[in-house]
Coordinates of C-alpha atoms in Angstrom, one line a residue:
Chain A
X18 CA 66.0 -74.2 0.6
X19 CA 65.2 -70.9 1.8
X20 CA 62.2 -71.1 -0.1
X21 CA 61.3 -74.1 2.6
X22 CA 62.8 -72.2 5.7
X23 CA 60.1 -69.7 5.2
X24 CA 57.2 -71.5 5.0
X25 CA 55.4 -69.5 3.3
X26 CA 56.3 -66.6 5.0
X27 CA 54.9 -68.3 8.1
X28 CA 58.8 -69.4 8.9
X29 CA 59.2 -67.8 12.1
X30 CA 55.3 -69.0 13.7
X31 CA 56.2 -72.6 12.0
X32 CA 59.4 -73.4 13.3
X33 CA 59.5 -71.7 16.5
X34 CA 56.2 -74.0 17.2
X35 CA 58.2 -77.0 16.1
X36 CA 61.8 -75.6 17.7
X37 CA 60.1 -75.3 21.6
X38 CA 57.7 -77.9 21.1
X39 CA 60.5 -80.5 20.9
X40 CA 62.8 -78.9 22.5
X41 CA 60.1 -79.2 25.7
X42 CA 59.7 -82.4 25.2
X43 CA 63.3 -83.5 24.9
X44 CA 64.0 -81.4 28.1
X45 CA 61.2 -83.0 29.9
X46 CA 62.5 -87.0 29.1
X47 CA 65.7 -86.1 30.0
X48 CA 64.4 -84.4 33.0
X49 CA 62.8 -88.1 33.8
X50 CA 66.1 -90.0 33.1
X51 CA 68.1 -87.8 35.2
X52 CA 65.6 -87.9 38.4
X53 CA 65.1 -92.1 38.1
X54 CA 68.3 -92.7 37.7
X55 CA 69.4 -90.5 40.6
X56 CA 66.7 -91.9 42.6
X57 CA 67.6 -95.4 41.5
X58 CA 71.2 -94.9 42.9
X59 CA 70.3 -92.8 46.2
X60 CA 67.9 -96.1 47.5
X61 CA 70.6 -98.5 46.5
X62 CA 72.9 -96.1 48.5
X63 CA 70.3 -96.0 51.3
X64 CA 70.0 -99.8 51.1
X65 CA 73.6 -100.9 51.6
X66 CA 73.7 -98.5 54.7
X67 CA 70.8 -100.9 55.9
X68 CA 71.6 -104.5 58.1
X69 CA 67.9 -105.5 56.7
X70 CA 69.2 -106.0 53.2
X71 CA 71.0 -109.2 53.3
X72 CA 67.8 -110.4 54.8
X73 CA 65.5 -109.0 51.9
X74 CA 67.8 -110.4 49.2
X75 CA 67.6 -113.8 50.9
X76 CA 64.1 -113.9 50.7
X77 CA 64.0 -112.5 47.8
X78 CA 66.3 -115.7 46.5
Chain B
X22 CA 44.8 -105.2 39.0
X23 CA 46.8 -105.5 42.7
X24 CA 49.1 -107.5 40.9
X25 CA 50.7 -104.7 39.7
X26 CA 50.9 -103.2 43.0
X27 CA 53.9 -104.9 43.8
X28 CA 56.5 -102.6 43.1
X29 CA 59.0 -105.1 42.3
X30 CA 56.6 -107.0 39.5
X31 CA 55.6 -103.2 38.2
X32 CA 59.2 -102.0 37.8
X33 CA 60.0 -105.4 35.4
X34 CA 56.9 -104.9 33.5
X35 CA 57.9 -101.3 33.1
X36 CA 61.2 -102.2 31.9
X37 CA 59.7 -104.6 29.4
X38 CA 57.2 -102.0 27.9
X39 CA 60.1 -99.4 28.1
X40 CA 61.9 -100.4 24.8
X41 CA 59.0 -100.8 22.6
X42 CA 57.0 -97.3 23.7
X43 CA 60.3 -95.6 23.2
X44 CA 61.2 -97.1 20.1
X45 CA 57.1 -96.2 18.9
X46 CA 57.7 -92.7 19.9
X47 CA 60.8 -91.7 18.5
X48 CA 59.7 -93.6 15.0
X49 CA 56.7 -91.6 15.1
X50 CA 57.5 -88.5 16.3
X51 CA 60.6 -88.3 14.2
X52 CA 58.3 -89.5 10.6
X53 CA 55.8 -87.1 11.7
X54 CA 58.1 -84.3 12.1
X55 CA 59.4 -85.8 8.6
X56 CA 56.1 -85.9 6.8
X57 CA 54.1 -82.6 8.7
X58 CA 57.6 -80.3 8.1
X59 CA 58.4 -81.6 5.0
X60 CA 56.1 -83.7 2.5
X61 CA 52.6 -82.6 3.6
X62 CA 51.5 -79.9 1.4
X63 CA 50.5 -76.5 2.5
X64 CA 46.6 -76.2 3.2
X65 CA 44.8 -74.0 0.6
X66 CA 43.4 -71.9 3.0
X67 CA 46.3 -71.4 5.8
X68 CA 49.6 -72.2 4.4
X69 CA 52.4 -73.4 6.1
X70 CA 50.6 -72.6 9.2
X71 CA 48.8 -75.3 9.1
X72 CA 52.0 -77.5 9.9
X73 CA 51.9 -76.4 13.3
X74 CA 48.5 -78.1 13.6
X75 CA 50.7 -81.6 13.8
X76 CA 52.5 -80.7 16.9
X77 CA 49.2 -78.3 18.4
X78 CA 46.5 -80.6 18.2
X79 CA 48.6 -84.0 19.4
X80 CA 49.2 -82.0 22.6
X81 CA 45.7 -81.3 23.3
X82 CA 44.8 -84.2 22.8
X83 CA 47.3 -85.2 24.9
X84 CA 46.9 -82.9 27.5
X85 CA 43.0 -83.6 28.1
X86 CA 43.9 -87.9 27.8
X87 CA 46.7 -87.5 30.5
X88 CA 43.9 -85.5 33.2
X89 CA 41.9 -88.6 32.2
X90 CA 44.7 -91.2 33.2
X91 CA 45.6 -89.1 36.1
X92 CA 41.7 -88.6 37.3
X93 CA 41.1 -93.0 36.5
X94 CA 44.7 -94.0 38.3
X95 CA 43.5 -91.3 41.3
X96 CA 40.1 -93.6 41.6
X97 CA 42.0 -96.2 41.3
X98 CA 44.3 -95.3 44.3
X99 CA 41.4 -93.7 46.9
X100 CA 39.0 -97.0 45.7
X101 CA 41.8 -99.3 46.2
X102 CA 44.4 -98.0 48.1
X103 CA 46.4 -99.3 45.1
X104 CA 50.3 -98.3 45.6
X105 CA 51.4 -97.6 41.9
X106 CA 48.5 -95.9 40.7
X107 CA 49.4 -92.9 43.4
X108 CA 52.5 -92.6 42.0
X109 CA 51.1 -93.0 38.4
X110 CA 49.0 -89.7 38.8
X111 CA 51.6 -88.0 40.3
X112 CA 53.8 -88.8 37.4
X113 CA 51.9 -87.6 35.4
X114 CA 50.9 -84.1 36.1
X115 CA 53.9 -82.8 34.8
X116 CA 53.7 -84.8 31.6
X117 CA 50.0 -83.2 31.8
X118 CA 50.8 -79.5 32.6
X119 CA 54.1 -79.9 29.2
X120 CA 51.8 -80.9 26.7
X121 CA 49.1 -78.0 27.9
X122 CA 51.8 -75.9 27.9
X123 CA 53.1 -76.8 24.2
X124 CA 49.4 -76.8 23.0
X125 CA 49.1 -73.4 24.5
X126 CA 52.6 -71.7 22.8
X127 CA 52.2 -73.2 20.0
X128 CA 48.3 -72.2 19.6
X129 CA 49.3 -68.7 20.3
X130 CA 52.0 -69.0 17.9
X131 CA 49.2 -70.2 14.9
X132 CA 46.8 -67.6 16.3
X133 CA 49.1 -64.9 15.4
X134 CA 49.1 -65.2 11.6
X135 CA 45.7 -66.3 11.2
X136 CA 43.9 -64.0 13.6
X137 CA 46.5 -61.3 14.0
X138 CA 47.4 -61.4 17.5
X139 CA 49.4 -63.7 20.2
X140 CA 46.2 -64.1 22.2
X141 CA 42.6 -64.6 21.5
X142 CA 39.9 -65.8 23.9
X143 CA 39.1 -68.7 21.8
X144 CA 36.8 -71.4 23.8
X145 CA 39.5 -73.9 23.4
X146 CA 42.9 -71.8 24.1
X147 CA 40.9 -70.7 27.3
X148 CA 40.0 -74.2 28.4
X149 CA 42.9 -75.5 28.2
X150 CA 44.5 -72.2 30.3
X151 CA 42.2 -73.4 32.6
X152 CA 43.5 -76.8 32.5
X153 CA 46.8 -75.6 32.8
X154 CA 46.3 -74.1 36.2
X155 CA 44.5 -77.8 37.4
X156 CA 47.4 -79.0 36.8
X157 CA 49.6 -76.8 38.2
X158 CA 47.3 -76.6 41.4
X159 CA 47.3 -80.2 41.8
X160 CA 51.2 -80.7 41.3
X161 CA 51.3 -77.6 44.3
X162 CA 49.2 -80.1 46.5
X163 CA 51.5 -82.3 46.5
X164 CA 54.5 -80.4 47.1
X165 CA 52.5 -79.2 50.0
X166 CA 52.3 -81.9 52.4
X167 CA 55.3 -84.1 53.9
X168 CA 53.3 -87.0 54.3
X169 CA 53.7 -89.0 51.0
X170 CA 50.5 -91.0 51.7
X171 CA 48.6 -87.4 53.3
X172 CA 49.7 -86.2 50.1
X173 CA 48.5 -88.8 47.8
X174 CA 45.3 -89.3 49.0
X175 CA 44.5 -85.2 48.8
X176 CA 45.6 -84.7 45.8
X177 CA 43.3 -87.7 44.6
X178 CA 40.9 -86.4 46.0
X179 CA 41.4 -83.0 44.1
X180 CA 42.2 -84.9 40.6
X181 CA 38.6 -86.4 41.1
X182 CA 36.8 -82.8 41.6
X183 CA 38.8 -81.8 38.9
X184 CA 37.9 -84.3 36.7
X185 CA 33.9 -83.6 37.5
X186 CA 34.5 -79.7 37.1
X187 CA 36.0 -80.0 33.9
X188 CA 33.4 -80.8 31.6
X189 CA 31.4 -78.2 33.0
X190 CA 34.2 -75.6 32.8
X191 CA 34.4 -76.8 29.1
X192 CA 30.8 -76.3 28.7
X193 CA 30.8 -72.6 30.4
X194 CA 33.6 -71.4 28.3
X195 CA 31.7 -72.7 25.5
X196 CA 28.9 -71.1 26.3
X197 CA 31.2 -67.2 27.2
X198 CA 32.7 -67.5 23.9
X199 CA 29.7 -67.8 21.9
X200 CA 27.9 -64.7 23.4
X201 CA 31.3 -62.8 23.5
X202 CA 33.0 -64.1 19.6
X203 CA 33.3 -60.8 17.5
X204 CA 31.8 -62.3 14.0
X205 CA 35.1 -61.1 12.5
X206 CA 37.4 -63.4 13.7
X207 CA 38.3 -66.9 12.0
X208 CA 37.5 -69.7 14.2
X209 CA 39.6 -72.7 14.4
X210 CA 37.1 -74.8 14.0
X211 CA 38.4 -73.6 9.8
X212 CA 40.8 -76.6 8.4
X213 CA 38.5 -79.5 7.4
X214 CA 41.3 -81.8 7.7
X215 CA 42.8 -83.1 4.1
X216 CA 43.9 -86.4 4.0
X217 CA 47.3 -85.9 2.9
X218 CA 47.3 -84.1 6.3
X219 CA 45.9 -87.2 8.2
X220 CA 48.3 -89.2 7.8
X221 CA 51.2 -87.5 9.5
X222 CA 48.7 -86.5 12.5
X223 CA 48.1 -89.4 12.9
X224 CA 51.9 -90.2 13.6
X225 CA 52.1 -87.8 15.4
X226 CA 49.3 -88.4 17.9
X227 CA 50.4 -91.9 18.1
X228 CA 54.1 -90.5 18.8
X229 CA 52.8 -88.5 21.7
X230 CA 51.0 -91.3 23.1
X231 CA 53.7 -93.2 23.1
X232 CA 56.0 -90.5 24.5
X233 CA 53.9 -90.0 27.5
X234 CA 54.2 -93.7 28.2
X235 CA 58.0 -93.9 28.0
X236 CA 58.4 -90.3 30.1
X237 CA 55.8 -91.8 32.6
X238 CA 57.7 -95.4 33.1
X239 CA 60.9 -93.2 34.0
X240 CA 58.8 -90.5 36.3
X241 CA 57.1 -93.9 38.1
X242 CA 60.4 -95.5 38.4
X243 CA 61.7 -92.2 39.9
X244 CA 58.8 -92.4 42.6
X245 CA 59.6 -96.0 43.3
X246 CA 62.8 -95.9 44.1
X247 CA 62.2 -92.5 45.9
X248 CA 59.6 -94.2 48.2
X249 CA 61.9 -97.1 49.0
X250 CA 64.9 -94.5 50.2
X251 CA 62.1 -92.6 52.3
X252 CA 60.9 -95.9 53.9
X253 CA 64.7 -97.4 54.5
X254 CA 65.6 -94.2 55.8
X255 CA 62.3 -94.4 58.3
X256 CA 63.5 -97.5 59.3
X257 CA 66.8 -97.2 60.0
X258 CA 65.8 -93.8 62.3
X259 CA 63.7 -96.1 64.3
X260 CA 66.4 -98.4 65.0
X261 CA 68.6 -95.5 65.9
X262 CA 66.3 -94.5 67.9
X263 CA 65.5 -97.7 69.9
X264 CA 69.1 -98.2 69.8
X265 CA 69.8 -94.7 72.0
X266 CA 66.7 -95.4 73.9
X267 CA 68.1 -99.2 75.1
X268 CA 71.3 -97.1 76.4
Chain C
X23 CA 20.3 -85.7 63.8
X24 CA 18.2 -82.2 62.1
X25 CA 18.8 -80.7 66.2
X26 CA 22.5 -81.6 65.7
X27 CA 22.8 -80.1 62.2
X28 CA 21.1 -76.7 62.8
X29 CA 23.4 -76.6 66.2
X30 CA 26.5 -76.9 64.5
X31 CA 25.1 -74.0 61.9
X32 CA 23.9 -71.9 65.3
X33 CA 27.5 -72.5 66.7
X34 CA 29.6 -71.8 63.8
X35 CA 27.2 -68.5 63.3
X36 CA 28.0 -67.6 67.4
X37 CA 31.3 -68.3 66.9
X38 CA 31.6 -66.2 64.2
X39 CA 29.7 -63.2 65.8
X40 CA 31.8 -63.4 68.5
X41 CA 34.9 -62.9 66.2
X42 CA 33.5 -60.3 65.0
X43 CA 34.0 -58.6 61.7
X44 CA 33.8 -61.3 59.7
X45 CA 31.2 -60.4 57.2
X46 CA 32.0 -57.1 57.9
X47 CA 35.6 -57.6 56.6
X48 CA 34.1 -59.7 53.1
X49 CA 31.8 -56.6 52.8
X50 CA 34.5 -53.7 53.0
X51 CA 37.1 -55.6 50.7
X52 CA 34.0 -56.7 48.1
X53 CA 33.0 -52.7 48.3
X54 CA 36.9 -51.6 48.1
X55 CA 37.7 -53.7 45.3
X56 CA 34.6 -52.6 43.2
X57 CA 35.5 -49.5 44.0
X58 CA 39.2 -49.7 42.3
X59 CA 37.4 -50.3 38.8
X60 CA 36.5 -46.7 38.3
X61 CA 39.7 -45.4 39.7
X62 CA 41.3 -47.6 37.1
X63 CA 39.3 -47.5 33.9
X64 CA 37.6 -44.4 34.4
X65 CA 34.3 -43.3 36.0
X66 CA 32.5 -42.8 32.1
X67 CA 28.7 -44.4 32.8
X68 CA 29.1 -46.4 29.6
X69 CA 32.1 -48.2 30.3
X70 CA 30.8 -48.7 33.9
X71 CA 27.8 -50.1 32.7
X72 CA 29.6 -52.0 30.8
X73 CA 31.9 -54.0 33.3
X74 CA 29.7 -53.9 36.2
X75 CA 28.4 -57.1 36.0
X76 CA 32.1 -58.8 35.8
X77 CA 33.7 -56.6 38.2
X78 CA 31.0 -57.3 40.8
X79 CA 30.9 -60.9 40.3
X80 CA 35.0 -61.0 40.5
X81 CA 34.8 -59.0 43.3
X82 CA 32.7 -61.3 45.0
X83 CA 34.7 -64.1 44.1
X84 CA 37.6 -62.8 45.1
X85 CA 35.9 -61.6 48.8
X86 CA 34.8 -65.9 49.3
X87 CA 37.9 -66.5 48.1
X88 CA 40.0 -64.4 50.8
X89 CA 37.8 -65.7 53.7
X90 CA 37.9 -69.6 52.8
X91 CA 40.8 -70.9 54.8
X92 CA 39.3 -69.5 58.4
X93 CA 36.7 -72.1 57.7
X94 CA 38.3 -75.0 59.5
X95 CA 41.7 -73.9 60.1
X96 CA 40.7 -72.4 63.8
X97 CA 38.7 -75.7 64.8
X98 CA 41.5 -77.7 63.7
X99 CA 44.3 -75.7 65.3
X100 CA 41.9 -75.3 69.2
X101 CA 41.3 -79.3 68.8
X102 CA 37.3 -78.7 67.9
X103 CA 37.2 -80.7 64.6
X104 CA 38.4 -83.8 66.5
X105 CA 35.3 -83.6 68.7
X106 CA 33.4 -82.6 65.6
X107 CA 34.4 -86.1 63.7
X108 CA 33.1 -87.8 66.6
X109 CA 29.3 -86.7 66.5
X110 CA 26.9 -88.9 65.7
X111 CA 26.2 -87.5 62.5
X112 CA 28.5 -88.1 59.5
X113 CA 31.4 -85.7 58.8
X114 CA 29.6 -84.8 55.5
X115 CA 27.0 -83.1 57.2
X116 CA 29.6 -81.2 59.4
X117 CA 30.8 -79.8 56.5
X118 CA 27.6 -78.8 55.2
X119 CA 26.5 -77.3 58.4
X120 CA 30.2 -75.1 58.1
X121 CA 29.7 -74.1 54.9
X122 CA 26.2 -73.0 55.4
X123 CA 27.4 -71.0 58.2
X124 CA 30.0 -70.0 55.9
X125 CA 27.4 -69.0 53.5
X126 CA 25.3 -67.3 55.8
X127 CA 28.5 -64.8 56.9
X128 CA 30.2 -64.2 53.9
X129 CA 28.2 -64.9 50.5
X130 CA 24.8 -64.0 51.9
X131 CA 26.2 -60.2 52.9
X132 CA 27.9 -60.5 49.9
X133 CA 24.8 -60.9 47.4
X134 CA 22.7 -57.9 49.8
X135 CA 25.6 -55.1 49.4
X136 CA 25.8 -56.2 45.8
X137 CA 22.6 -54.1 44.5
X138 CA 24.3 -51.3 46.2
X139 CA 27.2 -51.8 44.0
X140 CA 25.5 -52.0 41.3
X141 CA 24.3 -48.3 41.9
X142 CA 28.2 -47.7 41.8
X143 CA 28.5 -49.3 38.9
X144 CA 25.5 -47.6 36.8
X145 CA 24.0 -51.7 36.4
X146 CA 20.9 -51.7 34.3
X147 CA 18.0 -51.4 36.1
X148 CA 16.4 -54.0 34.2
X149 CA 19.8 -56.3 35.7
X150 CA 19.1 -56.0 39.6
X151 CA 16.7 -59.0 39.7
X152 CA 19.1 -61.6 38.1
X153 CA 22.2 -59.9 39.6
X154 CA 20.1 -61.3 42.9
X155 CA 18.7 -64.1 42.0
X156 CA 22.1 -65.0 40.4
X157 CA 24.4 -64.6 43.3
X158 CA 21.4 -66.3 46.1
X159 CA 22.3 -69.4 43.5
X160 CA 26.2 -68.8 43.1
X161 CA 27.1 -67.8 46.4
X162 CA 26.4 -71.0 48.2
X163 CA 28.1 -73.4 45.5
X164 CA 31.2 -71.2 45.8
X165 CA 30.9 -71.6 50.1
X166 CA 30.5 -75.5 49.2
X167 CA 33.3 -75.7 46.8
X168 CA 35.8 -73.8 48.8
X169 CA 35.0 -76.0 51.7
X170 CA 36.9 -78.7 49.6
X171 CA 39.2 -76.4 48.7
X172 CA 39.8 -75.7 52.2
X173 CA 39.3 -79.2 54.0
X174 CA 42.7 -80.5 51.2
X175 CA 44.7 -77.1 52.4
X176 CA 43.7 -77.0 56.1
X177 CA 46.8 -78.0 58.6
X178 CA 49.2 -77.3 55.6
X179 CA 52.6 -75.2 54.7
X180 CA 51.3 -72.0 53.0
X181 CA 47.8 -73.1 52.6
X182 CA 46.1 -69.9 52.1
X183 CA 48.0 -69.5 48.7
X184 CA 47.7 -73.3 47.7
X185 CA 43.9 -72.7 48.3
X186 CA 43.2 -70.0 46.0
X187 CA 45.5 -71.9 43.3
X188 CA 43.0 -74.8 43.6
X189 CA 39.7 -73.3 43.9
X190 CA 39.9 -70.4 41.5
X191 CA 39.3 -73.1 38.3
X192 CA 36.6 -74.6 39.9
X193 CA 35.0 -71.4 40.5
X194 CA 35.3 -70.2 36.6
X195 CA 31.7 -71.8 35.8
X196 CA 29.7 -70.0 38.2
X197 CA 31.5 -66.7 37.6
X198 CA 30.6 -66.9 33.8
X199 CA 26.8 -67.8 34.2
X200 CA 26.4 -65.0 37.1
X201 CA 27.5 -62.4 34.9
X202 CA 26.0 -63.5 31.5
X203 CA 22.8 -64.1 33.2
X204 CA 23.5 -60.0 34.9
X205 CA 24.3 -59.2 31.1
X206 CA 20.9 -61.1 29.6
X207 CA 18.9 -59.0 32.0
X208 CA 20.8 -55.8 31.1
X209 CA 19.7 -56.5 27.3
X210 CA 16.5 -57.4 28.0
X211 CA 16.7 -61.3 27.2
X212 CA 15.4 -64.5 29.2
X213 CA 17.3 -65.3 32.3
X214 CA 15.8 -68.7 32.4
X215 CA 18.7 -70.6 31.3
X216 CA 21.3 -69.2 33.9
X217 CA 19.1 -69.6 36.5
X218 CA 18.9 -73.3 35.6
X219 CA 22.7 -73.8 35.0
X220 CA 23.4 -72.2 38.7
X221 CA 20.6 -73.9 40.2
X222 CA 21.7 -77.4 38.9
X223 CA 25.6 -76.7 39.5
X224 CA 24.4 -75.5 43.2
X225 CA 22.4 -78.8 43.4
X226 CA 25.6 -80.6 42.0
X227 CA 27.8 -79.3 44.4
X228 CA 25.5 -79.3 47.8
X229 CA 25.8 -83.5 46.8
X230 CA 29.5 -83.7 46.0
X231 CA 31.4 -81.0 47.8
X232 CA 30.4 -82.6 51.4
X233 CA 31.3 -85.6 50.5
X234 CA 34.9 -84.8 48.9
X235 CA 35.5 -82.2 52.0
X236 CA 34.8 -85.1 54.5
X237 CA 36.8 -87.4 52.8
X238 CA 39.9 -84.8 52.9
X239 CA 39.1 -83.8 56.4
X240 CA 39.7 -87.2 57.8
X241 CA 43.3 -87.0 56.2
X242 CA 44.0 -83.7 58.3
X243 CA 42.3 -85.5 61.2
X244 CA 44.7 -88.7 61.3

């Protein structure tokens, strides 16, 4: 096992690639999720404040 | 193509795509993490280093096919005036300026056992700093205007110059590092690429292709609903306004 | 349409003198940062010799760079570019006439006080010719590709800043053939093929840059 952590005595270039490689791209999707779901509730927020939405849904409908 | 413009009809067909690129990226990222970290054997020539090739090249890869989407939905949008494909681009950039960014670290990272040092001025490390800053200079234009349409339509524009200059950047640095490369160093160009190392690439490329689709549906959703708010908002200003200037 | 053209270069050139100081002020900061290099690495000939190709090129840059956002900022703040969009000649060849004047204030001075650098600098003597010859060919694409740089960043929040940010990559190719083809000379090799890569990324640029400046004028303009 330790053999494998060290990668050849590469360990620390090999897994810190790996470590902040995902670790950037797991920040950035969640990043994503956060911002279209915040967006997602702020217009449905703005919408209900609006007297042109019944309207919309109807033709919507 | 103007179907999709429709916000509406692009958000459902985004939701339909959404599953199936998520569930491609996670299955290949996570087998090509598997395979590159764990099953592939070291090359003969640099070791274990060699592993960080599966996450390195991916990302530039990556990196120079997301400026290519960004530059082609930019035409798009200044050709056609086409809604989604502004918002597309835009989306996009940071997706664009992470994977540079990854390629870069983890490029330095390989550099420094192989050639001894964090940094080298290797042709491709330096085009793809250079790509780096496109992106970052094209994500600043469009923080720099209020108008989301001024915006767009700039920032288009610049994607296109971009995406003329780049091949000739390429070609310059090309051209520097050749009359500037000490003989002494080890090029990258090294690794002729073993099959038993193809395999989980490939994954791994696939994985990050997929990955940029299922970051960009949420980024593109984001912008949608963010340009609905903008315009309700708009709207309901006016009224207020029309309604104070009718007392 | 030519009478037209070679006004708006004769205005922007009056205007300009009458400012004053403009390609006086690109001069003394392309002379002051050249200058700096010695101070900082040391004023041995070798090394000078050695860097004086880069440094004068950067400086250079750098000089175009500092004066590219006066280029339409002032007739779009005193109402001028409106009247400019409504001549009868397209707004492409506005913006060529402005960055010719451009050219003619700022990288034209630019490329004459170089050789006098290059004294500073103990350049090769062999290298004078293509340091010339190399920045008559570089100066102008760098005018013509900051004008787009300028035309996207003109009327905005911090746009000086935001305009260095997007022209500096787009400079990087005509930085690195002006100084190898400086360096070729200096060793005593051909020049021809710098030449031809500045000439054909000047002849590039005089095509595309008007076009993609006009195009993000009219958004400043709306």
């Amino acid at each position: 096992m330790s053999e494998f952590l060290s990668m050849g005595g590469y360990g620390l270039y090999v897994w810190t690639s790996w470590g902040v490689g995902v670790a950037l791209l797991i920040a950035l999707l969640i990043q994503s999720i956060a911002i279209a779901r915040s967006a997602a509730k702020e217009a449905e927020a703005t919408e209900l404040l609006s007297p042109r939405r019944r309207r919309r849904k109807a033709e919507a409908e | 193509m103007h179907r999709f413009a429709n916000p509406t009809r692009f958000l459902r067909l985004a939701a339909a795509v959404l599953p199936f690129s998520a569930a491609v990226a996670a299955l290949c990222l996570g087998a090509g993490l598997v395979w590159g970290l764990f099953f592939a054997p070291p090359d003969y020539q640099q070791g274990d280093t060699v592993r960080i090739m599966f996450i390195h090249v991916p990302a530039a890869m990556m990196a120079m096919g997301v400026y290519a989407g960004m530059a082609i939905s930019s035409a798009i949008a200044l050709i056609w005036r086409h809604a989604i494909a502004d918002l597309i681009a835009k989306a996009s950039a940071p997706i664009g300026a992470t994977f540079c960014f990854i390629c870069l670290l983890t490029g330095s990272l390989w550099g420094k056992p192989m050639w001894g040092t964090w940094w080298v001025w290797d042709a491709r490390l330096t085009s793809m700093l250079i790509m780096l800053f496109i992106y970052l200079g094209y994500m600043a234009l469009w923080q720099a205007f209020d108008d989301q349409t001024k915006a767009a339509r700039a920032a288009a524009i610049l994607a296109l110059v971009g995406a003329i200059n780049l091949p000739v950047i390429k070609f310059s640095v090309e051209w520097w590092n050749t009359l500037h490369q000490p003989a002494s160093l080890i090029t990258m160009d090294g690794p002729k690429i073993h099959s038993s190392l193809l395999w989980p690439l490939l994954l791994m490329i696939v994985g990050f292709g997929a990955y940029y689709l299922t970051v960009l549906i949420f980024r593109v959703r984001a912008e949608v609903h963010q340009r609905r708010t903008r315009m309700l908002r708009m709207a309901q200003a006016d009224r207020h306004a029309a309604m104070q200037a009718a007392e | 349409m030519t009478h037209t053209f070679l006004m708006l270069i004769r205005r922007d050139l009056l205007l300009a003198h009458r400012q004053g100081g403009a390609s006086l002020l690109a001069i003394a900061f392309f002379v002051l940062v050249v200058s700096l290099f010695p101070l900082g690495v040391g004023p041995a000939p070798e090394m000078l010799e050695r860097i004086a190709a880069g440094t004068i090129w950067v400086a250079a840059l750098l000089s175009v760079l500092l004066s590219l956002d006066r280029m339409f900022q002032a007739d779009l703040e005193d109402g001028s570019l409106d009247q400019l969009a409504l001549l009868p000649i397209p707004l492409s060849l506005v913006v060529l006439a402005k960055a010719i004047a451009h050219w003619l204030t700022t990288g034209l001075p630019l490329t004459l006080t170089a050789p006098l650098l290059g004294l500073l600098m103990q350049l090769s003597p062999d290298a004078y010719g293509a340091l010339l010859i190399g920045m008559l060919l570089g100066t102008p694409t760098l005018s013509l590709i900051g004008a787009i740089g300028a035309a996207l960043t003109v009327g905005v929040r911090r746009g000086g800043v935001l305009l260095t940010l997007i022209v500096t990559p787009l400079y990087i190719p005509v930085l690195i053939f002006g100084v190898s083809a400086v360096e070729a000379a200096a060793q005593g090799f051909s020049t021809t093929a710098h030449v031809l890569f500045l000439s054909a990324m000047l002849s590039g640029t005089i095509v595309i840059a008007p076009i993609a400046a006009a195009w993000s004028l009219k958004l400043a303009l709306d």
